[in-house]
Short mmCIF file of C-alpha atoms in Angstrom, two decimals:
data_model
loop_
_atom_site.label_atom_id
_atom_site.label_comp_id
_atom_site.label_asym_id
_atom_site.label_seq_id
_atom_site.Cartn_x
_atom_site.Cartn_y
_atom_site.Cartn_z
CA MET A 1 45.40 91.43 -53.80
CA ASN A 2 47.84 88.83 -55.07
CA HIS A 3 48.50 87.78 -51.48
CA ILE A 4 44.80 87.09 -50.98
CA LYS A 5 44.68 84.95 -54.14
CA ILE A 6 47.77 82.99 -53.06
CA ILE A 7 46.39 82.44 -49.56
CA ALA A 8 43.04 81.32 -51.00
CA LEU A 9 44.83 78.93 -53.36
CA VAL A 10 46.93 77.43 -50.53
CA ILE A 11 43.85 76.98 -48.32
CA SER A 12 41.99 75.30 -51.20
CA ILE A 13 44.88 72.90 -51.85
CA LEU A 14 45.22 72.02 -48.17
CA THR A 15 41.47 71.45 -47.89
CA VAL A 16 41.46 69.08 -50.86
CA PHE A 17 44.35 67.02 -49.50
CA ASN A 18 42.93 66.89 -45.99
CA CYS A 19 39.50 65.84 -47.19
CA SER A 20 40.87 63.11 -49.42
CA LYS A 21 42.50 61.38 -46.48
CA ASN A 22 40.44 58.41 -45.28
CA ASP A 23 41.01 57.81 -41.57
CA ASP A 24 39.19 54.46 -41.77
CA ASN A 25 42.07 52.97 -43.75
CA ASP A 26 44.43 53.66 -40.86
CA SER A 27 42.61 51.25 -38.54
CA VAL A 28 43.37 47.55 -38.64
CA ALA A 29 40.42 45.20 -38.86
CA ILE A 30 40.49 42.68 -36.03
CA PRO A 31 38.90 39.39 -37.05
CA PRO A 32 36.24 38.10 -34.69
CA GLU A 33 37.20 35.35 -32.26
CA LEU A 34 36.31 31.91 -33.61
CA THR A 35 33.83 29.79 -31.69
CA ILE A 36 34.90 26.43 -30.25
CA GLN A 37 32.88 24.70 -32.99
CA GLU A 38 34.70 26.70 -35.68
CA LYS A 39 38.08 25.89 -34.12
CA ILE A 40 37.41 22.14 -33.86
CA ALA A 41 35.83 21.73 -37.32
CA TYR A 42 38.76 19.93 -39.00
CA ARG A 43 40.29 16.51 -39.42
CA TRP A 44 42.47 15.72 -36.41
CA ASN A 45 45.06 12.92 -36.70
CA LEU A 46 46.11 11.09 -33.55
CA TYR A 47 49.69 11.94 -32.67
CA THR A 48 50.19 10.40 -29.24
CA VAL A 49 48.40 9.24 -26.09
CA GLU A 50 49.54 10.59 -22.75
CA ASP A 51 49.02 9.57 -19.14
CA PRO A 52 48.16 12.93 -17.52
CA GLU A 53 49.26 11.74 -14.06
CA SER A 54 52.82 10.90 -15.09
CA GLY A 55 53.12 12.91 -18.31
CA ILE A 56 54.42 9.77 -20.05
CA GLN A 57 53.48 9.54 -23.70
CA MET A 58 52.80 6.09 -25.09
CA PRO A 59 54.60 5.40 -28.34
CA LEU A 60 52.19 4.84 -31.22
CA THR A 61 52.91 2.90 -34.36
CA THR A 62 52.61 4.47 -37.78
CA CYS A 63 49.42 2.46 -38.15
CA GLU A 64 47.85 3.77 -34.93
CA LYS A 65 48.73 7.33 -35.99
CA ARG A 66 46.34 6.91 -38.93
CA THR A 67 43.48 7.18 -36.39
CA PHE A 68 41.52 10.39 -36.84
CA TYR A 69 38.52 12.35 -35.61
CA GLN A 70 36.86 14.70 -38.08
CA PHE A 71 34.38 17.36 -37.04
CA SER A 72 32.27 19.39 -39.49
CA LEU A 73 30.67 22.77 -38.91
CA ASN A 74 27.23 21.20 -39.41
CA GLY A 75 27.65 18.92 -36.35
CA GLU A 76 28.66 15.74 -38.19
CA ALA A 77 31.57 13.65 -36.92
CA GLN A 78 33.63 10.82 -38.35
CA VAL A 79 36.00 8.59 -36.42
CA GLU A 80 38.29 5.92 -37.79
CA LEU A 81 40.50 3.85 -35.51
CA PHE A 82 43.50 1.88 -36.78
CA ASN A 83 45.29 -0.98 -35.05
CA GLU A 84 47.75 -3.67 -36.01
CA ASP A 85 46.74 -7.32 -36.05
CA ASP A 86 48.95 -10.21 -34.88
CA LEU A 87 50.80 -10.17 -38.23
CA ASP A 88 51.51 -6.41 -37.99
CA ASN A 89 48.96 -5.58 -40.71
CA CYS A 90 47.35 -2.17 -40.29
CA ILE A 91 43.61 -2.71 -39.92
CA SER A 92 40.85 -0.12 -39.76
CA ASP A 93 38.04 -0.70 -37.29
CA GLY A 94 35.84 0.95 -39.92
CA LEU A 95 34.74 4.50 -40.53
CA ILE A 96 32.18 5.51 -37.91
CA ASN A 97 29.75 8.29 -38.77
CA GLY A 98 27.90 10.23 -36.12
CA THR A 99 27.24 13.65 -34.72
CA TYR A 100 28.88 15.80 -32.11
CA GLN A 101 28.05 18.72 -29.91
CA ILE A 102 30.18 21.07 -27.86
CA ILE A 103 29.21 21.36 -24.20
CA GLU A 104 30.31 23.76 -21.48
CA ARG A 105 30.45 22.97 -17.77
CA ASP A 106 31.90 25.35 -15.19
CA GLY A 107 33.96 27.18 -17.83
CA ASP A 108 35.41 23.98 -19.31
CA TYR A 109 34.47 22.73 -22.76
CA GLY A 110 33.86 19.19 -23.86
CA VAL A 111 32.69 17.32 -26.91
CA ILE A 112 30.07 14.58 -27.04
CA ILE A 113 30.34 12.26 -30.04
CA THR A 114 27.17 10.27 -30.68
CA VAL A 115 27.18 7.17 -32.90
CA ASP A 116 24.81 4.21 -33.27
CA SER A 117 26.61 2.30 -30.51
CA GLY A 118 26.37 5.14 -27.97
CA GLU A 119 28.06 8.31 -26.81
CA GLU A 120 31.63 9.26 -25.97
CA THR A 121 32.23 12.38 -23.89
CA SER A 122 35.66 13.97 -23.82
CA LYS A 123 36.89 17.08 -22.06
CA ILE A 124 38.74 19.54 -24.29
CA ILE A 125 42.04 20.18 -22.51
CA SER A 126 43.56 22.33 -25.26
CA LEU A 127 42.57 23.51 -28.72
CA THR A 128 44.90 25.53 -30.95
CA ASP A 129 45.23 25.96 -34.70
CA THR A 130 47.38 22.84 -34.92
CA GLU A 131 46.70 20.73 -31.81
CA LEU A 132 43.69 19.24 -30.03
CA ILE A 133 44.00 17.48 -26.67
CA LEU A 134 41.00 15.47 -25.46
CA GLU A 135 40.75 13.88 -22.04
CA GLN A 136 38.97 10.53 -22.03
CA GLN A 137 38.03 8.28 -19.18
CA GLY A 138 37.53 4.57 -19.41
CA PHE A 139 40.33 2.33 -18.29
CA GLY A 140 41.87 5.26 -16.43
CA ILE A 141 42.25 8.83 -17.61
CA ARG A 142 44.22 9.48 -20.77
CA HIS A 143 44.89 12.41 -23.05
CA LEU A 144 44.54 11.89 -26.78
CA ILE A 145 46.76 14.39 -28.56
CA PHE A 146 45.81 15.16 -32.16
CA THR A 147 47.49 17.29 -34.79
CA ARG A 148 45.93 19.04 -37.72
CA LEU A 149 47.86 18.97 -40.95
#
């Protein structure tokens, strides 16, 4: 009879410990993949400009590196370009406010920035947590390489 009581006690203890284990805690939650708009929604500071044909990067002055593009989750964009005048003073071309939208063509993404003076379309070459590379056309093709601080 004592053996039956001991066996019943052991089974009860094992049942309690097995039931208290939560298998859900063993799994690791995988965060959802961010959308392109969520990845780009930051302030991006110009780091360098590259000729994609030759791979040569044009040296930028400290002043020119103050140039930034800022994208918000709500579709607003700000751009401020900096250049040096003839006396080497760093001059802003002014803060430009506008909107942007992400576009997709044949599996490639791009961004259209719209301001009062018109639109600028750039192809997104690369977008990581710390770097954004935009391809622009105008006076030839160039890659604008931005960093996020």
